[in-house]
Tab-separated table of C-alpha atoms in Angstrom:
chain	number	residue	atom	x	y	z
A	1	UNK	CA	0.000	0.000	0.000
A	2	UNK	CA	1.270	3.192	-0.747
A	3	UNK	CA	0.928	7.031	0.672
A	4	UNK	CA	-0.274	9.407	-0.459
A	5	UNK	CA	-0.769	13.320	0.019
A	6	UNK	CA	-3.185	16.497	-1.167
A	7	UNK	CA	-1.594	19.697	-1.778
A	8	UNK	CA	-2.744	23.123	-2.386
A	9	UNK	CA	-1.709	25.808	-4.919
A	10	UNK	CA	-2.713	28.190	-1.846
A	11	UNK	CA	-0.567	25.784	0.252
A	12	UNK	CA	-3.227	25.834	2.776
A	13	UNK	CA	-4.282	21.802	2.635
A	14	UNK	CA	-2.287	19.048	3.408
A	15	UNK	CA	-3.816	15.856	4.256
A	16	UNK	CA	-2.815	11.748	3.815
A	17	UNK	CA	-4.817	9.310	1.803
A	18	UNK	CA	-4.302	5.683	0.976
A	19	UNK	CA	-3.616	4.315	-2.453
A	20	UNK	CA	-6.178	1.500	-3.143
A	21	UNK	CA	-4.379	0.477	-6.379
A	22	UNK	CA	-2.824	-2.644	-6.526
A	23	UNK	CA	0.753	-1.258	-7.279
A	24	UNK	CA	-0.028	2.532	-7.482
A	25	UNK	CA	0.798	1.948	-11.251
A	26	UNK	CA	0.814	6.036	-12.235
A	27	UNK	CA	0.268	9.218	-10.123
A	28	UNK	CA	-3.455	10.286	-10.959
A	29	UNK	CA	-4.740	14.067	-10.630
A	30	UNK	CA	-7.540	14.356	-8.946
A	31	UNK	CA	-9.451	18.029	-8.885
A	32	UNK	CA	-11.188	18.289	-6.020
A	33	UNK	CA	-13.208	21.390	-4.331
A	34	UNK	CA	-12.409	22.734	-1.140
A	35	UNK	CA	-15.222	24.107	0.932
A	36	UNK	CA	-13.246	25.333	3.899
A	37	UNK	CA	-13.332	28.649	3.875
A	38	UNK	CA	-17.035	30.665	3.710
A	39	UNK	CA	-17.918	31.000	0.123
A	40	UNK	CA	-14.711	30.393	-1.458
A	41	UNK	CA	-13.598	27.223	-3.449
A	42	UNK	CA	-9.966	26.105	-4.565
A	43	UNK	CA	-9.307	23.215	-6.496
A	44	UNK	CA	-6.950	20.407	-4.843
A	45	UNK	CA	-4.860	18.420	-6.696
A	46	UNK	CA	-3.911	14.840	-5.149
A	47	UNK	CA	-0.512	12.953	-6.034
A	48	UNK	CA	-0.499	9.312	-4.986
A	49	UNK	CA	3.113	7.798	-4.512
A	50	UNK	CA	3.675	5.209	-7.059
A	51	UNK	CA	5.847	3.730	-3.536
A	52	UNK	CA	7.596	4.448	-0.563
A	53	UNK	CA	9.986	7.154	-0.947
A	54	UNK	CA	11.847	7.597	1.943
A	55	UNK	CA	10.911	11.149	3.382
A	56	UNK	CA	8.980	10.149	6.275
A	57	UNK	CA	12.367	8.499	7.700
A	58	UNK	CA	13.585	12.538	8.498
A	59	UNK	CA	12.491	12.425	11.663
A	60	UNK	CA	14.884	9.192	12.463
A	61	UNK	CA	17.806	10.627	10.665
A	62	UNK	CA	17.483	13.865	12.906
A	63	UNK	CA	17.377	11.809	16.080
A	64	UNK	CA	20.436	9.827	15.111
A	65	UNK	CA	22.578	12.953	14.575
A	66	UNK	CA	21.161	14.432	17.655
A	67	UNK	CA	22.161	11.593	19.991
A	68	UNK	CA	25.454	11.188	17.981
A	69	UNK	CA	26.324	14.913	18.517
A	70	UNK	CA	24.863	14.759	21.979
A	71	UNK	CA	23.042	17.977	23.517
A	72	UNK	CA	24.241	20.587	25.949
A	73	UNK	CA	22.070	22.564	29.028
A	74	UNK	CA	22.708	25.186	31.529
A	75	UNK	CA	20.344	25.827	34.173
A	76	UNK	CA	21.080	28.808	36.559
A	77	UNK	CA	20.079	28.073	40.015
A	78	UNK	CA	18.862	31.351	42.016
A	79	UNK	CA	17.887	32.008	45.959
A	80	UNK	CA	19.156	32.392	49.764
A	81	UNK	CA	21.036	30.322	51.095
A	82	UNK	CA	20.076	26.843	53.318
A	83	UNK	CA	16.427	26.518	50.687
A	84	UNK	CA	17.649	23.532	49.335
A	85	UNK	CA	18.825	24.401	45.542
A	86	UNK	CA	22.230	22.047	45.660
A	87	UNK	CA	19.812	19.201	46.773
A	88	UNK	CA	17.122	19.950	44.287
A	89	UNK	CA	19.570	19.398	41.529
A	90	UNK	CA	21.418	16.093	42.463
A	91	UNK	CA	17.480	15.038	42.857
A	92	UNK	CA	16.613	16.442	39.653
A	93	UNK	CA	19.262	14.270	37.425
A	94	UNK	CA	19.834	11.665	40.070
A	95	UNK	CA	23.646	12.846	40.593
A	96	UNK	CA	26.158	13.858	42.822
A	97	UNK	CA	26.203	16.978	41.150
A	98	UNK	CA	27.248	18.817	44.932
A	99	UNK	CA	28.813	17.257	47.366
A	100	UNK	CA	27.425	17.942	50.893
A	101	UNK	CA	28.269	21.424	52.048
A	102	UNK	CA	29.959	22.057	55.594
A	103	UNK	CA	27.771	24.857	57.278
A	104	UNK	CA	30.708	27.812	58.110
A	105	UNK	CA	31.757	28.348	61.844
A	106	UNK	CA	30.329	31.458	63.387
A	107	UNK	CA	34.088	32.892	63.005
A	108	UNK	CA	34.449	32.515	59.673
A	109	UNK	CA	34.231	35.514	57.505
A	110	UNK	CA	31.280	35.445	55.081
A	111	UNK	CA	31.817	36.798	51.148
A	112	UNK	CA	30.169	40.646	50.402
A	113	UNK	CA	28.993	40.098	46.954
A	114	UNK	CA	27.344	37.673	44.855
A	115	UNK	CA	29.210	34.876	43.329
A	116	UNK	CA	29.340	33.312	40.332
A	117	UNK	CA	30.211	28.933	40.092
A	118	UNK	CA	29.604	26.942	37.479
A	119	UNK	CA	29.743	23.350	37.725
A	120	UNK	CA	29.884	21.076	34.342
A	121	UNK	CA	28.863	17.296	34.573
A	122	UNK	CA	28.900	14.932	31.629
A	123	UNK	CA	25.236	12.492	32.008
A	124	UNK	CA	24.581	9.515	29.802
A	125	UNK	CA	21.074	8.137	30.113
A	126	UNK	CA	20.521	5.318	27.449
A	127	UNK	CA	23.065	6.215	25.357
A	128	UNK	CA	21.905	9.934	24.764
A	129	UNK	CA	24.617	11.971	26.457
A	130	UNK	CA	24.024	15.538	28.102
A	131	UNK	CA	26.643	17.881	28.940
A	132	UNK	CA	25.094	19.825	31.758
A	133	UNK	CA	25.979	23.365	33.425
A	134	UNK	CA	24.901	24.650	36.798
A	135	UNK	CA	24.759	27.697	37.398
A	136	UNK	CA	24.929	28.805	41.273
A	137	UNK	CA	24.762	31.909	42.842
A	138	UNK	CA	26.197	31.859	46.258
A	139	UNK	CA	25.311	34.603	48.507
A	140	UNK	CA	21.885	36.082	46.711
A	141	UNK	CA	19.568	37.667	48.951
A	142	UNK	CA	21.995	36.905	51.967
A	143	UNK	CA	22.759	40.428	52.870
A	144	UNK	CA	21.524	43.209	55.021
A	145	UNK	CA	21.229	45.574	51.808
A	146	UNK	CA	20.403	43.218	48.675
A	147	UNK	CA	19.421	46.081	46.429
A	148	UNK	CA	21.799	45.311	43.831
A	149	UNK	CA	22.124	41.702	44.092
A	150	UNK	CA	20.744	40.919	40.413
A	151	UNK	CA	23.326	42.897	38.953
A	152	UNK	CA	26.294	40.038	39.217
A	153	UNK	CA	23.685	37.659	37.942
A	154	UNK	CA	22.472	40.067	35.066
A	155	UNK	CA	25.944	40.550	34.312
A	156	UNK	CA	26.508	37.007	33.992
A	157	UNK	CA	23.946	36.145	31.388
A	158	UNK	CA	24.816	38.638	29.004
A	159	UNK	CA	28.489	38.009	29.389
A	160	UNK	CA	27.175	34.409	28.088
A	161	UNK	CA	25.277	36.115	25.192
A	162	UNK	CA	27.929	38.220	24.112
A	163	UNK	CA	30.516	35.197	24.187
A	164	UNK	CA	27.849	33.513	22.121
A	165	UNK	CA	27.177	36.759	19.568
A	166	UNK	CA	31.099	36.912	19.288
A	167	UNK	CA	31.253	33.003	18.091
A	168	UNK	CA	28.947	33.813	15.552
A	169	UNK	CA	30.752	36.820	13.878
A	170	UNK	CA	33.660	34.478	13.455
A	171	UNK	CA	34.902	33.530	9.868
A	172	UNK	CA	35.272	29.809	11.468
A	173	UNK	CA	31.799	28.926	12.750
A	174	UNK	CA	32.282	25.405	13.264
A	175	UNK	CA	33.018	24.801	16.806
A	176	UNK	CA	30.801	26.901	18.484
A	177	UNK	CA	30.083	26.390	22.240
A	178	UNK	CA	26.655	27.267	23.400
A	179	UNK	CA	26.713	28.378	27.361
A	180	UNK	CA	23.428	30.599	27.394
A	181	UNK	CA	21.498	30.144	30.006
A	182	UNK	CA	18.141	28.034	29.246
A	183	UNK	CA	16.327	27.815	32.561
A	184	UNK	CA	16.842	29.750	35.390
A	185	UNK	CA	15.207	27.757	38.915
A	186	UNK	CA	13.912	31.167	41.279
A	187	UNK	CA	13.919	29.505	44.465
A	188	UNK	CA	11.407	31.390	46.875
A	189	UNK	CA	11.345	30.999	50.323
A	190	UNK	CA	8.078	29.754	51.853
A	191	UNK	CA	6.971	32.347	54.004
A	192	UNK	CA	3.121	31.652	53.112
A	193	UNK	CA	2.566	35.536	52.117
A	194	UNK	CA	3.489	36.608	49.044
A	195	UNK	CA	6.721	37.220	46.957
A	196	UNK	CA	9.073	39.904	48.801
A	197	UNK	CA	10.876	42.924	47.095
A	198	UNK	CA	13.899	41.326	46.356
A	199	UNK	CA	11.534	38.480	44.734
A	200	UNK	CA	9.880	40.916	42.458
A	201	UNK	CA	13.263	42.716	41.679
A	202	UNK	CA	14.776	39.752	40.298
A	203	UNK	CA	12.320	38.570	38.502
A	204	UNK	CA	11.484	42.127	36.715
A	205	UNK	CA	15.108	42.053	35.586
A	206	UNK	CA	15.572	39.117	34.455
A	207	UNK	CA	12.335	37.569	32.664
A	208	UNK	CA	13.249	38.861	29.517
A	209	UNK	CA	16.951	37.301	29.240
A	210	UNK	CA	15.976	34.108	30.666
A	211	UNK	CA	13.506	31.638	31.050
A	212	UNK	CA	12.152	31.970	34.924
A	213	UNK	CA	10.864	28.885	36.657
A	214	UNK	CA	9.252	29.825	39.807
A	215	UNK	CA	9.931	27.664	43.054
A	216	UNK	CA	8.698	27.084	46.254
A	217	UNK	CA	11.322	25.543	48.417
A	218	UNK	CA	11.067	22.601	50.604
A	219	UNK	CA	7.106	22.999	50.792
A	220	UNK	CA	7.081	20.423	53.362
A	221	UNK	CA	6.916	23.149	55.824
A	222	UNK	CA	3.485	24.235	54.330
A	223	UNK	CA	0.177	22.282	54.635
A	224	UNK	CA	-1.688	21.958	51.269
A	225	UNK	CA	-4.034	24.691	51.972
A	226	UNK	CA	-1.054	27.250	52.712
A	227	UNK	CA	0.660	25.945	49.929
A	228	UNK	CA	-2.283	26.639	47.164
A	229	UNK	CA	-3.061	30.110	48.746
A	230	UNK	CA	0.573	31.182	48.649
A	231	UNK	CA	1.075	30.071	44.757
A	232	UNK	CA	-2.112	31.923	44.309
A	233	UNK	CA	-0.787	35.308	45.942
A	234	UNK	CA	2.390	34.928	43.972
A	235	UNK	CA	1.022	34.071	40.583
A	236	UNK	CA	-1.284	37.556	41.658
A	237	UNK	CA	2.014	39.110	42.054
A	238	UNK	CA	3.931	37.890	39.307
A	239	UNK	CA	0.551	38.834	36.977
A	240	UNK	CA	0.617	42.738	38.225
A	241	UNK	CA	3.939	43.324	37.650
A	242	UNK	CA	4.022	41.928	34.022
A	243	UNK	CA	6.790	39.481	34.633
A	244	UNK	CA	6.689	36.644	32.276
A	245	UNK	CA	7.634	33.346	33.785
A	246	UNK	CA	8.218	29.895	31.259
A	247	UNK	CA	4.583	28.255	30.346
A	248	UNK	CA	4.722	24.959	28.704
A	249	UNK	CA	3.839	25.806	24.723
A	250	UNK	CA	0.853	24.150	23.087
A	251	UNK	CA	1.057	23.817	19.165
A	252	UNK	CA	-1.904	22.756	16.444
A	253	UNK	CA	-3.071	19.279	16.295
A	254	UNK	CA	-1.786	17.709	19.314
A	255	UNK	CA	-3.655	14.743	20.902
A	256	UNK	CA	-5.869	15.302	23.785
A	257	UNK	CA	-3.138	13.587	26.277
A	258	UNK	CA	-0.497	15.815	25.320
A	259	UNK	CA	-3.035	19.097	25.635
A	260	UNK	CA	-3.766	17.636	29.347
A	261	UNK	CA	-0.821	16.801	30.275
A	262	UNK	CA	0.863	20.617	29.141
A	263	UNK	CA	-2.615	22.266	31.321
A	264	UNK	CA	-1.398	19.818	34.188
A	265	UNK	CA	1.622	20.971	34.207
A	266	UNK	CA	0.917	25.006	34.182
A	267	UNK	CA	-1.489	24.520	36.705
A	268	UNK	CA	1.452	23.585	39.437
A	269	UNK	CA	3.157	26.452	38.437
A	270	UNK	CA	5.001	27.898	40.501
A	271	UNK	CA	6.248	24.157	41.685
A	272	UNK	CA	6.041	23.288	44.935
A	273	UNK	CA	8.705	20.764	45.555
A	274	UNK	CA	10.813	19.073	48.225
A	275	UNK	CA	14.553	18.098	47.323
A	276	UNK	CA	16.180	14.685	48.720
A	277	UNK	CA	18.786	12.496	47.415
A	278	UNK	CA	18.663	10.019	49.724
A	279	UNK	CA	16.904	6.761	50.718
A	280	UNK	CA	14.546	6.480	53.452
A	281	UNK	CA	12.015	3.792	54.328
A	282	UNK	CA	7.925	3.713	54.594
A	283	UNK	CA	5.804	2.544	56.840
A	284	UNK	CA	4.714	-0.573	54.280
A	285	UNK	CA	8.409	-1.539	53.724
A	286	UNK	CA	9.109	0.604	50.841
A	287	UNK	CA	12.285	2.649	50.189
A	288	UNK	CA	11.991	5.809	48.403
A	289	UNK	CA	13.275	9.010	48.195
A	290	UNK	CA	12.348	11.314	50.695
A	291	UNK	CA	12.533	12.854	54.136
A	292	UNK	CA	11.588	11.041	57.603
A	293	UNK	CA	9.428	13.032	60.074
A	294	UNK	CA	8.462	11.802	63.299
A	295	UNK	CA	4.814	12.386	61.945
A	296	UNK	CA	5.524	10.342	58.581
A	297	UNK	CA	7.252	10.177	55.571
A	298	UNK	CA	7.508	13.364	52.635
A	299	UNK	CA	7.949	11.438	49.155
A	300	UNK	CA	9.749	13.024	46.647
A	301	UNK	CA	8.577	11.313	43.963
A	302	UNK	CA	5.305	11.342	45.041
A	303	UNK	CA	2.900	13.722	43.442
A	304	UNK	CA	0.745	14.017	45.601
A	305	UNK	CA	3.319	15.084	48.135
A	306	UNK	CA	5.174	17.878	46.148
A	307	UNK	CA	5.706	19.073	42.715
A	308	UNK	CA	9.204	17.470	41.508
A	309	UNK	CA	7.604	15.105	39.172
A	310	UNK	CA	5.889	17.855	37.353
A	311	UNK	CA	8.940	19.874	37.432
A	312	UNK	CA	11.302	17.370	36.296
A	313	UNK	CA	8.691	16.796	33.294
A	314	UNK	CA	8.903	20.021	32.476
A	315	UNK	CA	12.526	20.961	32.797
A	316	UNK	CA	14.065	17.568	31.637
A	317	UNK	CA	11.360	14.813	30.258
A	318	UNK	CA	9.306	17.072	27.832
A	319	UNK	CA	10.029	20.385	27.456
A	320	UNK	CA	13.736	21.045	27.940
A	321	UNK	CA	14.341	21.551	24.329
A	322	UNK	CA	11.762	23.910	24.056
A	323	UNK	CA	13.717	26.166	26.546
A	324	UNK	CA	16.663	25.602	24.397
A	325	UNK	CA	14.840	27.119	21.130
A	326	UNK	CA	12.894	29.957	22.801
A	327	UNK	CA	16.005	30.959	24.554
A	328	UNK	CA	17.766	30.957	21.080
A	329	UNK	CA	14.712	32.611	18.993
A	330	UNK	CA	13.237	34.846	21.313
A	331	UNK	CA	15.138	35.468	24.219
A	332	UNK	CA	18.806	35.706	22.646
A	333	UNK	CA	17.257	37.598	19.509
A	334	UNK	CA	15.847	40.558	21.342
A	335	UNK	CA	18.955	40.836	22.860
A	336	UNK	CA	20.988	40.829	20.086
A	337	UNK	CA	18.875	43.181	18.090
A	338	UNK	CA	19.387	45.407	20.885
A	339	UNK	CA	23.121	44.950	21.122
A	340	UNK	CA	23.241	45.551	17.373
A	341	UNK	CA	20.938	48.700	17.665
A	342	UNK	CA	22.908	50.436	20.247
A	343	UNK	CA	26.355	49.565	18.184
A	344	UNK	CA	24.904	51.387	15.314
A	345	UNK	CA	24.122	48.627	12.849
A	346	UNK	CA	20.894	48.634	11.348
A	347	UNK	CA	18.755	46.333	9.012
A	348	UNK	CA	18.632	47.678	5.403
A	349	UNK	CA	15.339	47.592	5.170
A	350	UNK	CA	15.481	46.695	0.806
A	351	UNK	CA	17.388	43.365	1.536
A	352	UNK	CA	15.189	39.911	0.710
A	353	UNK	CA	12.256	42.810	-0.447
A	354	UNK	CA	10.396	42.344	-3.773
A	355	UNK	CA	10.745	45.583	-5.719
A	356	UNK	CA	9.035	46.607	-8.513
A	357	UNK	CA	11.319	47.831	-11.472
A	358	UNK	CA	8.934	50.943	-11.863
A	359	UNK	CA	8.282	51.708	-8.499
A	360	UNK	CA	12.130	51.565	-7.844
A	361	UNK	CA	12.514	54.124	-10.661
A	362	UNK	CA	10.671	56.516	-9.398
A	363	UNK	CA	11.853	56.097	-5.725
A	364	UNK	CA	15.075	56.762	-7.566
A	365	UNK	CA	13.806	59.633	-9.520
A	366	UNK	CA	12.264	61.212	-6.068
A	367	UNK	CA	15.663	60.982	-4.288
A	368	UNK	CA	17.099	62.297	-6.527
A	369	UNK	CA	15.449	64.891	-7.518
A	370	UNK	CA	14.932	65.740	-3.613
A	371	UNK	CA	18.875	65.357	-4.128
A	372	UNK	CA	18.982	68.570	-6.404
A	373	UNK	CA	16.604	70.855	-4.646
A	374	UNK	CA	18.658	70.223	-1.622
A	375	UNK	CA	22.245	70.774	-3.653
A	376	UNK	CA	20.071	74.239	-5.578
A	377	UNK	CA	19.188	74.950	-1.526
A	378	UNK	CA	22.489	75.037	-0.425
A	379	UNK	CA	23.902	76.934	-3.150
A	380	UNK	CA	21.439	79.829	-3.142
A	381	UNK	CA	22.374	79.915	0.498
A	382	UNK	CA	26.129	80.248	-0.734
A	383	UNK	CA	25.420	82.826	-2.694
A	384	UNK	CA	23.323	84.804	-0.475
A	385	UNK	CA	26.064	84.408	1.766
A	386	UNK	CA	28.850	85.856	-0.530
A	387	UNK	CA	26.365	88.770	-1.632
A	388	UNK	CA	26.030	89.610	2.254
A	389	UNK	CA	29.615	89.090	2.741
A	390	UNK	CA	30.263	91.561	0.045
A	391	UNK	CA	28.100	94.101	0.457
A	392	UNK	CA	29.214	94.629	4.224
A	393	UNK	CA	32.791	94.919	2.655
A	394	UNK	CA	31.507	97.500	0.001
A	395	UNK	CA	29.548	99.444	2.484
A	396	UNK	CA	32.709	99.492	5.401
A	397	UNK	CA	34.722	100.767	2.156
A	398	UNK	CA	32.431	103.330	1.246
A	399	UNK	CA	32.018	104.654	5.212
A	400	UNK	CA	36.092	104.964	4.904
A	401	UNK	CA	36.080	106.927	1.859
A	402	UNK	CA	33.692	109.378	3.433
A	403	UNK	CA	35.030	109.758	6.414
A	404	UNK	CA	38.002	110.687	4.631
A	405	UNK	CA	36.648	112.723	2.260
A	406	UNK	CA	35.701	114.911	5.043
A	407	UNK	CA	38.572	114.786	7.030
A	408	UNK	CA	40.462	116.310	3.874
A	409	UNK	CA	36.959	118.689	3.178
A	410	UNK	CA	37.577	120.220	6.291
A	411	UNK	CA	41.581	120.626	6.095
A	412	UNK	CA	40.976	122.842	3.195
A	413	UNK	CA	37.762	124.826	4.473
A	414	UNK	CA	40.458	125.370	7.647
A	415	UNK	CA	43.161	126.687	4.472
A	416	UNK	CA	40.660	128.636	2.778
A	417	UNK	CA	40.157	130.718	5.924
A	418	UNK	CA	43.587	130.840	6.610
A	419	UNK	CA	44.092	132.588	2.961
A	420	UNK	CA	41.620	134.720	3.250
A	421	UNK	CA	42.315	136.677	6.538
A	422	UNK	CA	45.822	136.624	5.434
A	423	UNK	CA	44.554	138.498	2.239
A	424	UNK	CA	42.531	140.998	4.183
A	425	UNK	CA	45.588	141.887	6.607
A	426	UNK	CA	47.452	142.963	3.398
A	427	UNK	CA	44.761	144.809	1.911
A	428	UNK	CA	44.704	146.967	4.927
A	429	UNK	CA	48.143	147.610	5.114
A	430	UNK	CA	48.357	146.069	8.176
A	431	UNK	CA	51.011	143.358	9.133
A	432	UNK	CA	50.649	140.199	8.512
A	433	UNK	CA	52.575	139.502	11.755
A	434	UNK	CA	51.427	142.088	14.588
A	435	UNK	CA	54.406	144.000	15.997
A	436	UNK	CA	55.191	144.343	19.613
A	437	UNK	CA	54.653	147.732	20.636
A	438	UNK	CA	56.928	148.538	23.746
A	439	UNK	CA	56.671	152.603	25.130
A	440	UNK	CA	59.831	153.204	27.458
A	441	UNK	CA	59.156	155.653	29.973
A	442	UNK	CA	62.020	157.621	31.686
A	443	UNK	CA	61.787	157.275	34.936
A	444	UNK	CA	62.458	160.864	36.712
A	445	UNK	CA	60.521	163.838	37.520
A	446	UNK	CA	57.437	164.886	35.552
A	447	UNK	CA	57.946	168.169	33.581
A	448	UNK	CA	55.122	170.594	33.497
């Protein structure tokens, strides 16, 4: 029996049929009429396979070059100290990821700022290997003043994305190592009231570089009814302040198992979960993983005791390479487009555009024309400017001129006069020069 498929020239049908020939002996055309959409009608034309071709064995090519090339993960682990986050992930991949940690003495000196450790394991789980990174942040939220302590951790993932944009500008591409972070496990401290300020901070700066996964840590010390009225106060919290937190995606045609099981697994969000790595026994005999009260047993594994199974079937069984992508498309994208931005590179907005011959002309025409006008524009201006120039250096030149023209007007008005007393002096008879007239008296007696 062979397959067979419909297309449309709209490309908007696809569908499988059966061949009922014999031996499929020549590929048939069948017009059809599609109905779909209200009013409309396209015709459909059906190819039946004359055999099997091959194509549907993609999907089994791609998983033997995925689990021959292996795949690689980085979760960041984020909270206060003593909530259980080493613990949580040995539990979650069933490692000794940490070793156990030796409390400090009182006299020891505690760090000031936030660290950064990374810790790389190689995991082989039926011969599909995984190259995981954790992420930790010592000392978060462990401070009298934590108003900056997202900033190291901010810091950090962009660091990652800018390692990763600088891989891909290389001329050798080849061997390029992907350390962004995919997941990043907000540990919140179960208080039973709602997220605090430092909470909130966080999350605000950092739900659009990474994907958050909201925690409630070791909800054992929470009855169920505290435990569904706190998620409820800090899904109301995360919801006013806009923050986006990691949903599990739902896509077209999906079985109804698949759709229930994604709804399932947003409704325990944020997770309520209890971390233990280590054996304990049941009252029926059992061994399981968990911790020993004097009033009973908490089962980790157990969902009706916490959330683990539902996160680890998010994070690792069924969705962990959806964190991968939307990191990669979404996440990593807006940042790089807004790394590129602020460095000054833009999209030309003509590349991979269908332009009409015509239309392009004209644009062409319009610039430059608009070209011209600008060049007659500045010109004009030019000259306007040289005319000004040059009729402030006429009009200083011709204030000069007649300010010396009457500088020298007035020398010879002062000449003239001159000339003409001296010609009235010697048409008197009179000396041009006046004469000092001295009378000498004798001194003596006076003579009647």
């Amino acid at each position: 029996m062979a397959d067979s498929y419909a297309s449309s020239r709209n490309g908007d049908v696809m569908s499988t049929v059966s061949n009922g020939g014999p031996n499929g002996s020549s590929p048939s055309l069948v017009p059809t009429t599609n109905t779909a959409g209200a009013g409309s009608t396209s015709n459909v034309i059906r190819k039946k396979l004359m055999g099997y071709v091959g194509f549907a064995n993609l999907p089994n090519q791609v998983h033997r070059k995925s689990v021959r090339k292996g795949f690689q993960f980085t979760a960041m682990v984020v909270g206060e100290s003593g909530l259980g986050k080493s613990t949580l992930i040995n539990t979650l991949f069933n490692t000794t990821l940490y070793p156990p940690k030796e409390p400090l003495p009182p006299a020891a000196e505690r760090p000031k700022t936030v660290a950064i450790e990374s810790i790389g394991a190689d995991i082989e789980e039926n011969g599909v290997r995984l190259h995981l990174t954790v992420v930790d942040t010592p000392g978060f939220g462990d401070f009298v003043n934590n108003d900056d302590s997202w900033k190291p951790i901010v810091e950090n993932i962009e660091s990652r994305f800018d390692s990763y944009l600088e891989q891909e500008n290389r001329v050798n591409r080849s061997k390029i190592v992907d350390n962004r972070v995919h997941a990043c496990l907000y540990f919140i401290q179960p208080t039973g009231h709602s997220l605090k300020q430092l909470d909130i901070e966080f999350m605000r700066r950092l739900h659009t570089k990474v994907n958050l996964i909201p925690i409630i840590a070791k909800a054992d010390t929470l009855t169920d009814e505290e435990v569904a009225e706190f998620k409820e106060r800090i899904l109301a919290d995360i919801a006013h302040h806009n923050i986006h937190i990691f949903q599990a995606p739902t896509y077209e045609n999906e079985d109804e198992e698949t759709i229930a099981e994604a709804e399932e697994i947003a409704s325990k969000i944020p997770f309520a979960v209890v971390g233990s790595d280590k054996l304990v026994d049941t009252p029926d005999g059992r061994q399981v993983r968990g911790r020993a009260y004097p009033w009973g047993v908490v089962e980790v594994d157990n969902e009706e005791h916490c959330d683990f199974v539902k996160l680890r079937q998010m994070l690792v069984r069924t969705y962990m390479e959806e964190l991968r992508e939307y990191t990669n498309d979404v996440l990593y994208e807006n940042w790089r487009t807004e790394k590129l931005l602020s460095m000054g590179v833009a999209q030309d907005s003509s590349v991979f555009k269908e332009i009409n011959p015509a239309a392009r002309l004209q644009e062409e025409r319009v610039l430059h024309e608009a070209k011209l006008a600008k060049m007659e524009a500045e010109m004009k201006m030019v000259f306007q400017q040289k005319v000004q120039e040059k009729e402030a250096k006429l009009k200083q030149s011709e204030e000069e001129l007649y300010a010396r023209h009457k500088e020298m007007k007035d020398a010879l008005e002062k000449q003239r006069a001159d000339l003409e007393d001296k010609k009235r002096k010697i048409e008197s008879g009179r000396p041009l020069t006046p004469e000092k007239s001295s009378t000498t008296r004798k001194k003596g007696f006076l003579r009647t």
